[in-house]
Amino acid sequence: MLPWKRVLRPLTALLLAAAVATVPAATAHASSAPTTGWNDYSCRPSAAHPRPVILVHGTLGNSVDNWLSLAPYLEDRGYCVFSLDYGQLDGVPVFYGLGPIDKSAEQLSAFVDKVLAATGAAKADLVGHSQGGMMPRYYLRFLGGAAKVNALVGLAPDNHGATLSGLTNLLPYFPGASDLIKATTPGLADQIPGSAFLTKLNAGGDTVPGVHYTVISTKYDEVATPWQSQYLTGSDVHNVLLQDLCSLDLSEHVAIGLFDRIAFHEVANALDPAHATATTCASAFS
């Protein structure tokens, strides 16, 4: 056996293990979102919060585990909150976001239509973690989503790819590794910097007119690296580094989406900028 073949599968396993390490342990009920609390299709947006909020999980996440903290946080503030599962692979339960990202964007498109029809709202706001902050940009640009979305808020979104702290830079040294990842987990392959998907997504600019973009990043991110690559460029973009708001915030890629209330406060500001308040370390207790 050629030497590279001896390490090809361990390297692929390492890439997948690194990704798995960025999501919480799945629960037995993670395959379907709650029908009480969030994902309540009888919820009607209020005058104060006229748009439903759709939460878009990250790679290997799902509609429940990713949002056990943020969904109630937004509900408590009067929002109608919804979440979806996307990017499922046949025979792989609970861990989603692994399918081709353009197909995942189609799933998001259908879900947005479902939520708008149920709530009677003209537009929705999207909040996504990791891939969930990047994938909607395909929906906005190529699937007509800009007419149905007011704002996209990304928590540690891998807008220009995820290097896993440089690990993906090793792939060219192992012939066949990229093809193996693409064949087995196309959603991971699409997130490698320089992929055909990312090249298409970012060609011609990062944003589309009519949508308000917010990116919330942490300098301790170990997945969507370098963290500066998460930022977007455009006329209606607000890029935020958590440590500029609170230097004591040590959240990395997982925590920023799972339980960081400082990040959540900034999400709330992005959803309702007319009533935004300063985000500080004290926001962890708000």
PDB file of C-alpha atoms in Angstrom:
ATOM      1  CA  MET A   1       0.000   0.000   0.000  1.00  0.00           C
ATOM      2  CA  LEU A   2       1.298   3.466  -0.872  1.00  0.00           C
ATOM      3  CA  PRO A   3       2.323   5.546   2.179  1.00  0.00           C
ATOM      4  CA  TRP A   4      -0.288   8.239   1.560  1.00  0.00           C
ATOM      5  CA  LYS A   5      -3.037   5.643   1.543  1.00  0.00           C
ATOM      6  CA  ARG A   6      -1.995   4.525   5.005  1.00  0.00           C
ATOM      7  CA  VAL A   7      -2.763   7.982   6.367  1.00  0.00           C
ATOM      8  CA  LEU A   8      -5.576   9.019   4.039  1.00  0.00           C
ATOM      9  CA  ARG A   9      -8.392   7.528   6.034  1.00  0.00           C
ATOM     10  CA  PRO A  10      -6.971   8.609   9.420  1.00  0.00           C
ATOM     11  CA  LEU A  11      -6.677  12.158   8.075  1.00  0.00           C
ATOM     12  CA  THR A  12     -10.259  12.101   6.849  1.00  0.00           C
ATOM     13  CA  ALA A  13     -11.364  10.748  10.204  1.00  0.00           C
ATOM     14  CA  LEU A  14      -9.418  13.515  11.908  1.00  0.00           C
ATOM     15  CA  LEU A  15     -11.179  16.172   9.842  1.00  0.00           C
ATOM     16  CA  LEU A  16     -14.544  14.697  10.697  1.00  0.00           C
ATOM     17  CA  ALA A  17     -13.627  14.295  14.350  1.00  0.00           C
ATOM     18  CA  ALA A  18     -12.558  17.914  14.515  1.00  0.00           C
ATOM     19  CA  ALA A  19     -15.910  18.929  13.116  1.00  0.00           C
ATOM     20  CA  VAL A  20     -17.794  16.641  15.490  1.00  0.00           C
ATOM     21  CA  ALA A  21     -15.933  18.193  18.388  1.00  0.00           C
ATOM     22  CA  THR A  22     -17.544  21.520  17.566  1.00  0.00           C
ATOM     23  CA  VAL A  23     -21.116  20.396  18.255  1.00  0.00           C
ATOM     24  CA  PRO A  24     -22.818  19.329  21.476  1.00  0.00           C
ATOM     25  CA  ALA A  25     -23.718  15.757  22.263  1.00  0.00           C
ATOM     26  CA  ALA A  26     -26.999  14.945  20.566  1.00  0.00           C
ATOM     27  CA  THR A  27     -30.088  14.081  22.531  1.00  0.00           C
ATOM     28  CA  ALA A  28     -32.422  11.209  21.781  1.00  0.00           C
ATOM     29  CA  HIS A  29     -35.067  13.647  20.553  1.00  0.00           C
ATOM     30  CA  ALA A  30     -32.818  15.848  18.412  1.00  0.00           C
ATOM     31  CA  SER A  31     -34.262  14.767  15.077  1.00  0.00           C
ATOM     32  CA  SER A  32     -37.379  16.912  15.359  1.00  0.00           C
ATOM     33  CA  ALA A  33     -37.742  20.404  16.735  1.00  0.00           C
ATOM     34  CA  PRO A  34     -40.145  21.091  19.607  1.00  0.00           C
ATOM     35  CA  THR A  35     -43.759  21.848  18.761  1.00  0.00           C
ATOM     36  CA  THR A  36     -44.167  23.901  21.908  1.00  0.00           C
ATOM     37  CA  GLY A  37     -42.068  26.897  22.733  1.00  0.00           C
ATOM     38  CA  TRP A  38     -40.301  27.604  19.478  1.00  0.00           C
ATOM     39  CA  ASN A  39     -41.633  26.164  16.202  1.00  0.00           C
ATOM     40  CA  ASP A  40     -45.132  27.122  17.345  1.00  0.00           C
ATOM     41  CA  TYR A  41     -46.960  27.678  14.064  1.00  0.00           C
ATOM     42  CA  SER A  42     -49.810  29.418  15.853  1.00  0.00           C
ATOM     43  CA  CYS A  43     -47.428  32.215  16.881  1.00  0.00           C
ATOM     44  CA  ARG A  44     -48.220  35.566  15.311  1.00  0.00           C
ATOM     45  CA  PRO A  45     -45.504  38.245  15.193  1.00  0.00           C
ATOM     46  CA  SER A  46     -46.239  41.325  17.273  1.00  0.00           C
ATOM     47  CA  ALA A  47     -46.056  44.962  16.251  1.00  0.00           C
ATOM     48  CA  ALA A  48     -42.860  45.227  18.274  1.00  0.00           C
ATOM     49  CA  HIS A  49     -41.305  42.204  16.542  1.00  0.00           C
ATOM     50  CA  PRO A  50     -43.116  41.892  13.214  1.00  0.00           C
ATOM     51  CA  ARG A  51     -40.891  39.244  11.652  1.00  0.00           C
ATOM     52  CA  PRO A  52     -40.428  35.592  12.640  1.00  0.00           C
ATOM     53  CA  VAL A  53     -36.878  34.530  13.444  1.00  0.00           C
ATOM     54  CA  ILE A  54     -35.600  31.381  11.749  1.00  0.00           C
ATOM     55  CA  LEU A  55     -32.601  29.681  13.370  1.00  0.00           C
ATOM     56  CA  VAL A  56     -30.229  27.806  11.047  1.00  0.00           C
ATOM     57  CA  HIS A  57     -27.965  25.250  12.734  1.00  0.00           C
ATOM     58  CA  GLY A  58     -24.345  24.531  11.885  1.00  0.00           C
ATOM     59  CA  THR A  59     -22.526  21.517  10.475  1.00  0.00           C
ATOM     60  CA  LEU A  60     -23.319  18.358  12.469  1.00  0.00           C
ATOM     61  CA  GLY A  61     -25.934  20.305  14.399  1.00  0.00           C
ATOM     62  CA  ASN A  62     -29.701  20.032  14.313  1.00  0.00           C
ATOM     63  CA  SER A  63     -32.825  22.074  14.918  1.00  0.00           C
ATOM     64  CA  VAL A  64     -32.919  21.351  18.647  1.00  0.00           C
ATOM     65  CA  ASP A  65     -29.435  20.990  20.128  1.00  0.00           C
ATOM     66  CA  ASN A  66     -28.021  24.092  18.485  1.00  0.00           C
ATOM     67  CA  TRP A  67     -30.733  26.310  19.940  1.00  0.00           C
ATOM     68  CA  LEU A  68     -31.493  25.134  23.475  1.00  0.00           C
ATOM     69  CA  SER A  69     -30.341  28.508  24.807  1.00  0.00           C
ATOM     70  CA  LEU A  70     -30.818  31.050  22.026  1.00  0.00           C
ATOM     71  CA  ALA A  71     -34.366  30.009  21.068  1.00  0.00           C
ATOM     72  CA  PRO A  72     -35.776  30.556  24.592  1.00  0.00           C
ATOM     73  CA  TYR A  73     -33.719  33.754  24.883  1.00  0.00           C
ATOM     74  CA  LEU A  74     -35.470  35.202  21.836  1.00  0.00           C
ATOM     75  CA  GLU A  75     -38.861  33.821  22.802  1.00  0.00           C
ATOM     76  CA  ASP A  76     -38.615  35.541  26.164  1.00  0.00           C
ATOM     77  CA  ARG A  77     -38.129  38.791  24.264  1.00  0.00           C
ATOM     78  CA  GLY A  78     -41.332  38.362  22.301  1.00  0.00           C
ATOM     79  CA  TYR A  79     -40.177  36.797  19.043  1.00  0.00           C
ATOM     80  CA  CYS A  80     -41.843  34.000  17.096  1.00  0.00           C
ATOM     81  CA  VAL A  81     -38.944  31.572  16.728  1.00  0.00           C
ATOM     82  CA  PHE A  82     -38.550  28.654  14.328  1.00  0.00           C
ATOM     83  CA  SER A  83     -35.759  26.217  13.449  1.00  0.00           C
ATOM     84  CA  LEU A  84     -35.211  23.589  10.780  1.00  0.00           C
ATOM     85  CA  ASP A  85     -33.125  20.528  10.039  1.00  0.00           C
ATOM     86  CA  TYR A  86     -31.225  20.551   6.750  1.00  0.00           C
ATOM     87  CA  GLY A  87     -28.433  18.735   4.940  1.00  0.00           C
ATOM     88  CA  GLN A  88     -29.335  15.211   6.057  1.00  0.00           C
ATOM     89  CA  LEU A  89     -27.394  12.247   4.705  1.00  0.00           C
ATOM     90  CA  ASP A  90     -29.077   8.884   4.228  1.00  0.00           C
ATOM     91  CA  GLY A  91     -28.460   6.661   7.231  1.00  0.00           C
ATOM     92  CA  VAL A  92     -26.979   9.461   9.356  1.00  0.00           C
ATOM     93  CA  PRO A  93     -29.402  10.523  12.095  1.00  0.00           C
ATOM     94  CA  VAL A  94     -29.144  13.564  14.381  1.00  0.00           C
ATOM     95  CA  PHE A  95     -25.984  15.034  12.802  1.00  0.00           C
ATOM     96  CA  TYR A  96     -27.044  17.217   9.886  1.00  0.00           C
ATOM     97  CA  GLY A  97     -25.593  19.899   7.630  1.00  0.00           C
ATOM     98  CA  LEU A  98     -23.502  17.334   5.752  1.00  0.00           C
ATOM     99  CA  GLY A  99     -25.295  17.342   2.412  1.00  0.00           C
ATOM    100  CA  PRO A 100     -24.457  19.574  -0.565  1.00  0.00           C
ATOM    101  CA  ILE A 101     -24.907  23.151   0.613  1.00  0.00           C
ATOM    102  CA  ASP A 102     -26.793  24.313  -2.475  1.00  0.00           C
ATOM    103  CA  LYS A 103     -29.377  21.613  -1.746  1.00  0.00           C
ATOM    104  CA  SER A 104     -29.473  22.671   1.914  1.00  0.00           C
ATOM    105  CA  ALA A 105     -30.252  26.196   0.737  1.00  0.00           C
ATOM    106  CA  GLU A 106     -33.222  24.813  -1.167  1.00  0.00           C
ATOM    107  CA  GLN A 107     -34.459  23.232   2.063  1.00  0.00           C
ATOM    108  CA  LEU A 108     -34.101  26.589   3.800  1.00  0.00           C
ATOM    109  CA  SER A 109     -36.044  28.260   1.004  1.00  0.00           C
ATOM    110  CA  ALA A 110     -38.966  25.865   1.461  1.00  0.00           C
ATOM    111  CA  PHE A 111     -38.882  26.334   5.231  1.00  0.00           C
ATOM    112  CA  VAL A 112     -38.933  30.134   4.984  1.00  0.00           C
ATOM    113  CA  ASP A 113     -41.977  29.894   2.719  1.00  0.00           C
ATOM    114  CA  LYS A 114     -43.663  27.615   5.256  1.00  0.00           C
ATOM    115  CA  VAL A 115     -43.005  29.989   8.152  1.00  0.00           C
ATOM    116  CA  LEU A 116     -44.120  33.081   6.242  1.00  0.00           C
ATOM    117  CA  ALA A 117     -47.324  31.353   5.174  1.00  0.00           C
ATOM    118  CA  ALA A 118     -48.085  30.257   8.731  1.00  0.00           C
ATOM    119  CA  THR A 119     -47.306  33.583  10.404  1.00  0.00           C
ATOM    120  CA  GLY A 120     -48.621  35.924   7.732  1.00  0.00           C
ATOM    121  CA  ALA A 121     -45.386  37.906   7.820  1.00  0.00           C
ATOM    122  CA  ALA A 122     -43.947  39.462   4.674  1.00  0.00           C
ATOM    123  CA  LYS A 123     -40.340  38.775   5.613  1.00  0.00           C
ATOM    124  CA  ALA A 124     -38.307  36.753   8.106  1.00  0.00           C
ATOM    125  CA  ASP A 125     -35.028  37.303   9.916  1.00  0.00           C
ATOM    126  CA  LEU A 126     -32.398  34.544   9.799  1.00  0.00           C
ATOM    127  CA  VAL A 127     -29.901  33.742  12.562  1.00  0.00           C
ATOM    128  CA  GLY A 128     -27.345  31.048  11.785  1.00  0.00           C
ATOM    129  CA  HIS A 129     -24.379  29.418  13.491  1.00  0.00           C
ATOM    130  CA  SER A 130     -21.273  28.383  11.531  1.00  0.00           C
ATOM    131  CA  GLN A 131     -22.438  26.862   8.206  1.00  0.00           C
ATOM    132  CA  GLY A 132     -25.893  28.109   9.189  1.00  0.00           C
ATOM    133  CA  GLY A 133     -24.635  31.687   8.975  1.00  0.00           C
ATOM    134  CA  MET A 134     -23.039  31.142   5.579  1.00  0.00           C
ATOM    135  CA  MET A 135     -25.438  28.810   3.749  1.00  0.00           C
ATOM    136  CA  PRO A 136     -28.341  31.322   3.771  1.00  0.00           C
ATOM    137  CA  ARG A 137     -26.241  33.651   1.633  1.00  0.00           C
ATOM    138  CA  TYR A 138     -26.688  31.168  -1.224  1.00  0.00           C
ATOM    139  CA  TYR A 139     -30.440  31.291  -0.663  1.00  0.00           C
ATOM    140  CA  LEU A 140     -30.377  35.087  -0.678  1.00  0.00           C
ATOM    141  CA  ARG A 141     -28.268  35.369  -3.821  1.00  0.00           C
ATOM    142  CA  PHE A 142     -29.447  32.511  -6.026  1.00  0.00           C
ATOM    143  CA  LEU A 143     -32.867  31.340  -4.795  1.00  0.00           C
ATOM    144  CA  GLY A 144     -34.803  34.578  -4.441  1.00  0.00           C
ATOM    145  CA  GLY A 145     -34.393  34.813  -0.691  1.00  0.00           C
ATOM    146  CA  ALA A 146     -33.533  38.511  -0.656  1.00  0.00           C
ATOM    147  CA  ALA A 147     -37.200  39.338  -1.285  1.00  0.00           C
ATOM    148  CA  LYS A 148     -38.247  37.334   1.781  1.00  0.00           C
ATOM    149  CA  VAL A 149     -35.510  38.138   4.308  1.00  0.00           C
ATOM    150  CA  ASN A 150     -34.902  41.350   6.214  1.00  0.00           C
ATOM    151  CA  ALA A 151     -31.708  40.427   8.062  1.00  0.00           C
ATOM    152  CA  LEU A 152     -29.111  37.674   8.243  1.00  0.00           C
ATOM    153  CA  VAL A 153     -27.181  37.358  11.504  1.00  0.00           C
ATOM    154  CA  GLY A 154     -24.221  34.976  11.477  1.00  0.00           C
ATOM    155  CA  LEU A 155     -22.618  33.578  14.633  1.00  0.00           C
ATOM    156  CA  ALA A 156     -19.084  32.481  13.660  1.00  0.00           C
ATOM    157  CA  PRO A 157     -20.126  31.952  10.024  1.00  0.00           C
ATOM    158  CA  ASP A 158     -17.548  30.391   7.719  1.00  0.00           C
ATOM    159  CA  ASN A 159     -18.289  32.871   4.959  1.00  0.00           C
ATOM    160  CA  HIS A 160     -15.009  32.260   3.177  1.00  0.00           C
ATOM    161  CA  GLY A 161     -14.366  28.713   4.317  1.00  0.00           C
ATOM    162  CA  ALA A 162     -13.305  26.773   7.390  1.00  0.00           C
ATOM    163  CA  THR A 163      -9.670  25.741   7.698  1.00  0.00           C
ATOM    164  CA  LEU A 164     -10.053  24.015  11.103  1.00  0.00           C
ATOM    165  CA  SER A 165      -7.051  25.955  12.399  1.00  0.00           C
ATOM    166  CA  GLY A 166      -5.112  25.091   9.254  1.00  0.00           C
ATOM    167  CA  LEU A 167      -5.908  21.380   9.172  1.00  0.00           C
ATOM    168  CA  THR A 168      -7.485  21.548   5.719  1.00  0.00           C
ATOM    169  CA  ASN A 169      -4.229  22.960   4.380  1.00  0.00           C
ATOM    170  CA  LEU A 170      -2.819  19.437   4.684  1.00  0.00           C
ATOM    171  CA  LEU A 171      -5.268  17.961   2.180  1.00  0.00           C
ATOM    172  CA  PRO A 172      -3.125  18.572  -0.938  1.00  0.00           C
ATOM    173  CA  TYR A 173      -0.430  16.369   0.599  1.00  0.00           C
ATOM    174  CA  PHE A 174      -2.782  13.384   0.551  1.00  0.00           C
ATOM    175  CA  PRO A 175      -3.962  12.617  -2.983  1.00  0.00           C
ATOM    176  CA  GLY A 176      -7.564  11.501  -3.020  1.00  0.00           C
ATOM    177  CA  ALA A 177      -8.437  12.967   0.388  1.00  0.00           C
ATOM    178  CA  SER A 178     -10.485  15.843  -1.012  1.00  0.00           C
ATOM    179  CA  ASP A 179     -12.348  13.495  -3.357  1.00  0.00           C
ATOM    180  CA  LEU A 180     -13.122  11.142  -0.481  1.00  0.00           C
ATOM    181  CA  ILE A 181     -14.533  13.948   1.651  1.00  0.00           C
ATOM    182  CA  LYS A 182     -16.582  15.267  -1.267  1.00  0.00           C
ATOM    183  CA  ALA A 183     -18.012  11.822  -1.976  1.00  0.00           C
ATOM    184  CA  THR A 184     -18.931  10.999   1.613  1.00  0.00           C
ATOM    185  CA  THR A 185     -19.706  14.386   3.202  1.00  0.00           C
ATOM    186  CA  PRO A 186     -20.203  16.965   0.451  1.00  0.00           C
ATOM    187  CA  GLY A 187     -21.270  19.604   2.960  1.00  0.00           C
ATOM    188  CA  LEU A 188     -17.803  19.469   4.514  1.00  0.00           C
ATOM    189  CA  ALA A 189     -16.093  19.604   1.124  1.00  0.00           C
ATOM    190  CA  ASP A 190     -18.125  22.676   0.172  1.00  0.00           C
ATOM    191  CA  GLN A 191     -16.734  24.534   3.197  1.00  0.00           C
ATOM    192  CA  ILE A 192     -13.072  23.999   2.367  1.00  0.00           C
ATOM    193  CA  PRO A 193     -11.545  27.309   1.223  1.00  0.00           C
ATOM    194  CA  GLY A 194     -11.317  27.458  -2.547  1.00  0.00           C
ATOM    195  CA  SER A 195     -14.150  24.976  -3.129  1.00  0.00           C
ATOM    196  CA  ALA A 196     -16.333  25.416  -6.202  1.00  0.00           C
ATOM    197  CA  PHE A 197     -19.266  26.212  -3.938  1.00  0.00           C
ATOM    198  CA  LEU A 198     -17.493  29.020  -2.068  1.00  0.00           C
ATOM    199  CA  THR A 199     -16.031  30.401  -5.278  1.00  0.00           C
ATOM    200  CA  LYS A 200     -19.530  30.706  -6.749  1.00  0.00           C
ATOM    201  CA  LEU A 201     -21.013  32.074  -3.522  1.00  0.00           C
ATOM    202  CA  ASN A 202     -18.481  34.870  -3.125  1.00  0.00           C
ATOM    203  CA  ALA A 203     -18.005  35.822  -6.768  1.00  0.00           C
ATOM    204  CA  GLY A 204     -19.207  39.337  -7.395  1.00  0.00           C
ATOM    205  CA  GLY A 205     -19.381  40.419  -3.767  1.00  0.00           C
ATOM    206  CA  ASP A 206     -20.428  39.137  -0.372  1.00  0.00           C
ATOM    207  CA  THR A 207     -23.896  40.658  -0.090  1.00  0.00           C
ATOM    208  CA  VAL A 208     -27.078  41.369  -2.006  1.00  0.00           C
ATOM    209  CA  PRO A 209     -29.101  44.610  -1.828  1.00  0.00           C
ATOM    210  CA  GLY A 210     -31.991  44.879   0.585  1.00  0.00           C
ATOM    211  CA  VAL A 211     -30.697  42.563   3.317  1.00  0.00           C
ATOM    212  CA  HIS A 212     -29.074  43.712   6.573  1.00  0.00           C
ATOM    213  CA  TYR A 213     -26.031  41.596   7.446  1.00  0.00           C
ATOM    214  CA  THR A 214     -24.439  41.112  10.858  1.00  0.00           C
ATOM    215  CA  VAL A 215     -21.428  38.885  11.574  1.00  0.00           C
ATOM    216  CA  ILE A 216     -20.544  38.097  15.192  1.00  0.00           C
ATOM    217  CA  SER A 217     -17.120  36.508  15.635  1.00  0.00           C
ATOM    218  CA  THR A 218     -14.728  35.451  18.364  1.00  0.00           C
ATOM    219  CA  LYS A 219     -10.967  35.595  18.131  1.00  0.00           C
ATOM    220  CA  TYR A 220     -10.815  32.208  19.853  1.00  0.00           C
ATOM    221  CA  ASP A 221     -12.546  30.453  16.951  1.00  0.00           C
ATOM    222  CA  GLU A 222     -10.767  27.222  16.047  1.00  0.00           C
ATOM    223  CA  VAL A 223     -12.956  26.173  13.101  1.00  0.00           C
ATOM    224  CA  ALA A 224     -13.797  29.127  10.831  1.00  0.00           C
ATOM    225  CA  THR A 225     -10.214  30.323  10.784  1.00  0.00           C
ATOM    226  CA  PRO A 226      -8.692  32.777  10.525  1.00  0.00           C
ATOM    227  CA  TRP A 227     -11.587  34.442  12.307  1.00  0.00           C
ATOM    228  CA  GLN A 228     -11.241  37.552  10.143  1.00  0.00           C
ATOM    229  CA  SER A 229     -12.340  35.441   7.159  1.00  0.00           C
ATOM    230  CA  GLN A 230     -15.823  35.360   8.658  1.00  0.00           C
ATOM    231  CA  TYR A 231     -16.307  39.054   8.003  1.00  0.00           C
ATOM    232  CA  LEU A 232     -18.333  40.313   5.067  1.00  0.00           C
ATOM    233  CA  THR A 233     -17.804  43.346   2.881  1.00  0.00           C
ATOM    234  CA  GLY A 234     -20.766  45.373   1.707  1.00  0.00           C
ATOM    235  CA  SER A 235     -22.767  48.550   2.124  1.00  0.00           C
ATOM    236  CA  ASP A 236     -25.074  47.103   4.789  1.00  0.00           C
ATOM    237  CA  VAL A 237     -22.779  44.978   6.924  1.00  0.00           C
ATOM    238  CA  HIS A 238     -22.015  45.128  10.631  1.00  0.00           C
ATOM    239  CA  ASN A 239     -18.986  43.011  11.586  1.00  0.00           C
ATOM    240  CA  VAL A 240     -18.558  42.461  15.332  1.00  0.00           C
ATOM    241  CA  LEU A 241     -15.750  40.896  17.367  1.00  0.00           C
ATOM    242  CA  LEU A 242     -17.009  39.709  20.747  1.00  0.00           C
ATOM    243  CA  GLN A 243     -13.785  40.619  22.493  1.00  0.00           C
ATOM    244  CA  ASP A 244     -14.233  44.248  21.422  1.00  0.00           C
ATOM    245  CA  LEU A 245     -17.468  44.201  23.399  1.00  0.00           C
ATOM    246  CA  CYS A 246     -16.150  42.223  26.366  1.00  0.00           C
ATOM    247  CA  SER A 247     -12.470  41.369  26.577  1.00  0.00           C
ATOM    248  CA  LEU A 248     -13.271  38.677  29.163  1.00  0.00           C
ATOM    249  CA  ASP A 249     -15.382  36.660  26.733  1.00  0.00           C
ATOM    250  CA  LEU A 250     -13.515  33.418  26.028  1.00  0.00           C
ATOM    251  CA  SER A 251     -16.113  31.785  23.788  1.00  0.00           C
ATOM    252  CA  GLU A 252     -14.830  29.746  20.876  1.00  0.00           C
ATOM    253  CA  HIS A 253     -16.670  28.365  17.850  1.00  0.00           C
ATOM    254  CA  VAL A 254     -19.133  26.216  19.758  1.00  0.00           C
ATOM    255  CA  ALA A 255     -19.885  28.420  22.739  1.00  0.00           C
ATOM    256  CA  ILE A 256     -20.709  31.505  20.695  1.00  0.00           C
ATOM    257  CA  GLY A 257     -23.730  29.712  19.298  1.00  0.00           C
ATOM    258  CA  LEU A 258     -24.704  27.522  22.220  1.00  0.00           C
ATOM    259  CA  PHE A 259     -24.739  29.624  25.351  1.00  0.00           C
ATOM    260  CA  ASP A 260     -22.899  32.945  25.058  1.00  0.00           C
ATOM    261  CA  ARG A 261     -25.437  35.530  26.237  1.00  0.00           C
ATOM    262  CA  ILE A 262     -23.089  38.356  25.280  1.00  0.00           C
ATOM    263  CA  ALA A 263     -23.330  37.122  21.688  1.00  0.00           C
ATOM    264  CA  PHE A 264     -27.081  36.631  22.135  1.00  0.00           C
ATOM    265  CA  HIS A 265     -27.460  40.250  23.236  1.00  0.00           C
ATOM    266  CA  GLU A 266     -25.749  41.360  20.056  1.00  0.00           C
ATOM    267  CA  VAL A 267     -28.080  39.089  18.063  1.00  0.00           C
ATOM    268  CA  ALA A 268     -31.041  40.846  19.705  1.00  0.00           C
ATOM    269  CA  ASN A 269     -29.530  44.210  18.773  1.00  0.00           C
ATOM    270  CA  ALA A 270     -29.204  43.098  15.151  1.00  0.00           C
ATOM    271  CA  LEU A 271     -32.816  41.933  15.051  1.00  0.00           C
ATOM    272  CA  ASP A 272     -34.125  45.192  16.547  1.00  0.00           C
ATOM    273  CA  PRO A 273     -31.547  47.918  15.884  1.00  0.00           C
ATOM    274  CA  ALA A 274     -34.022  50.694  16.705  1.00  0.00           C
ATOM    275  CA  HIS A 275     -33.999  49.554  20.342  1.00  0.00           C
ATOM    276  CA  ALA A 276     -30.403  48.332  20.578  1.00  0.00           C
ATOM    277  CA  THR A 277     -28.523  48.764  23.819  1.00  0.00           C
ATOM    278  CA  ALA A 278     -24.792  48.562  24.435  1.00  0.00           C
ATOM    279  CA  THR A 279     -23.399  45.046  24.583  1.00  0.00           C
ATOM    280  CA  THR A 280     -20.900  44.654  27.437  1.00  0.00           C
ATOM    281  CA  CYS A 281     -19.671  41.970  29.790  1.00  0.00           C
ATOM    282  CA  ALA A 282     -22.757  42.691  31.888  1.00  0.00           C
ATOM    283  CA  SER A 283     -24.898  41.437  29.008  1.00  0.00           C
ATOM    284  CA  ALA A 284     -24.056  37.931  30.186  1.00  0.00           C
ATOM    285  CA  PHE A 285     -26.537  38.510  33.018  1.00  0.00           C
ATOM    286  CA  SER A 286     -29.237  40.321  31.071  1.00  0.00           C
TER     287      SER A 286
END
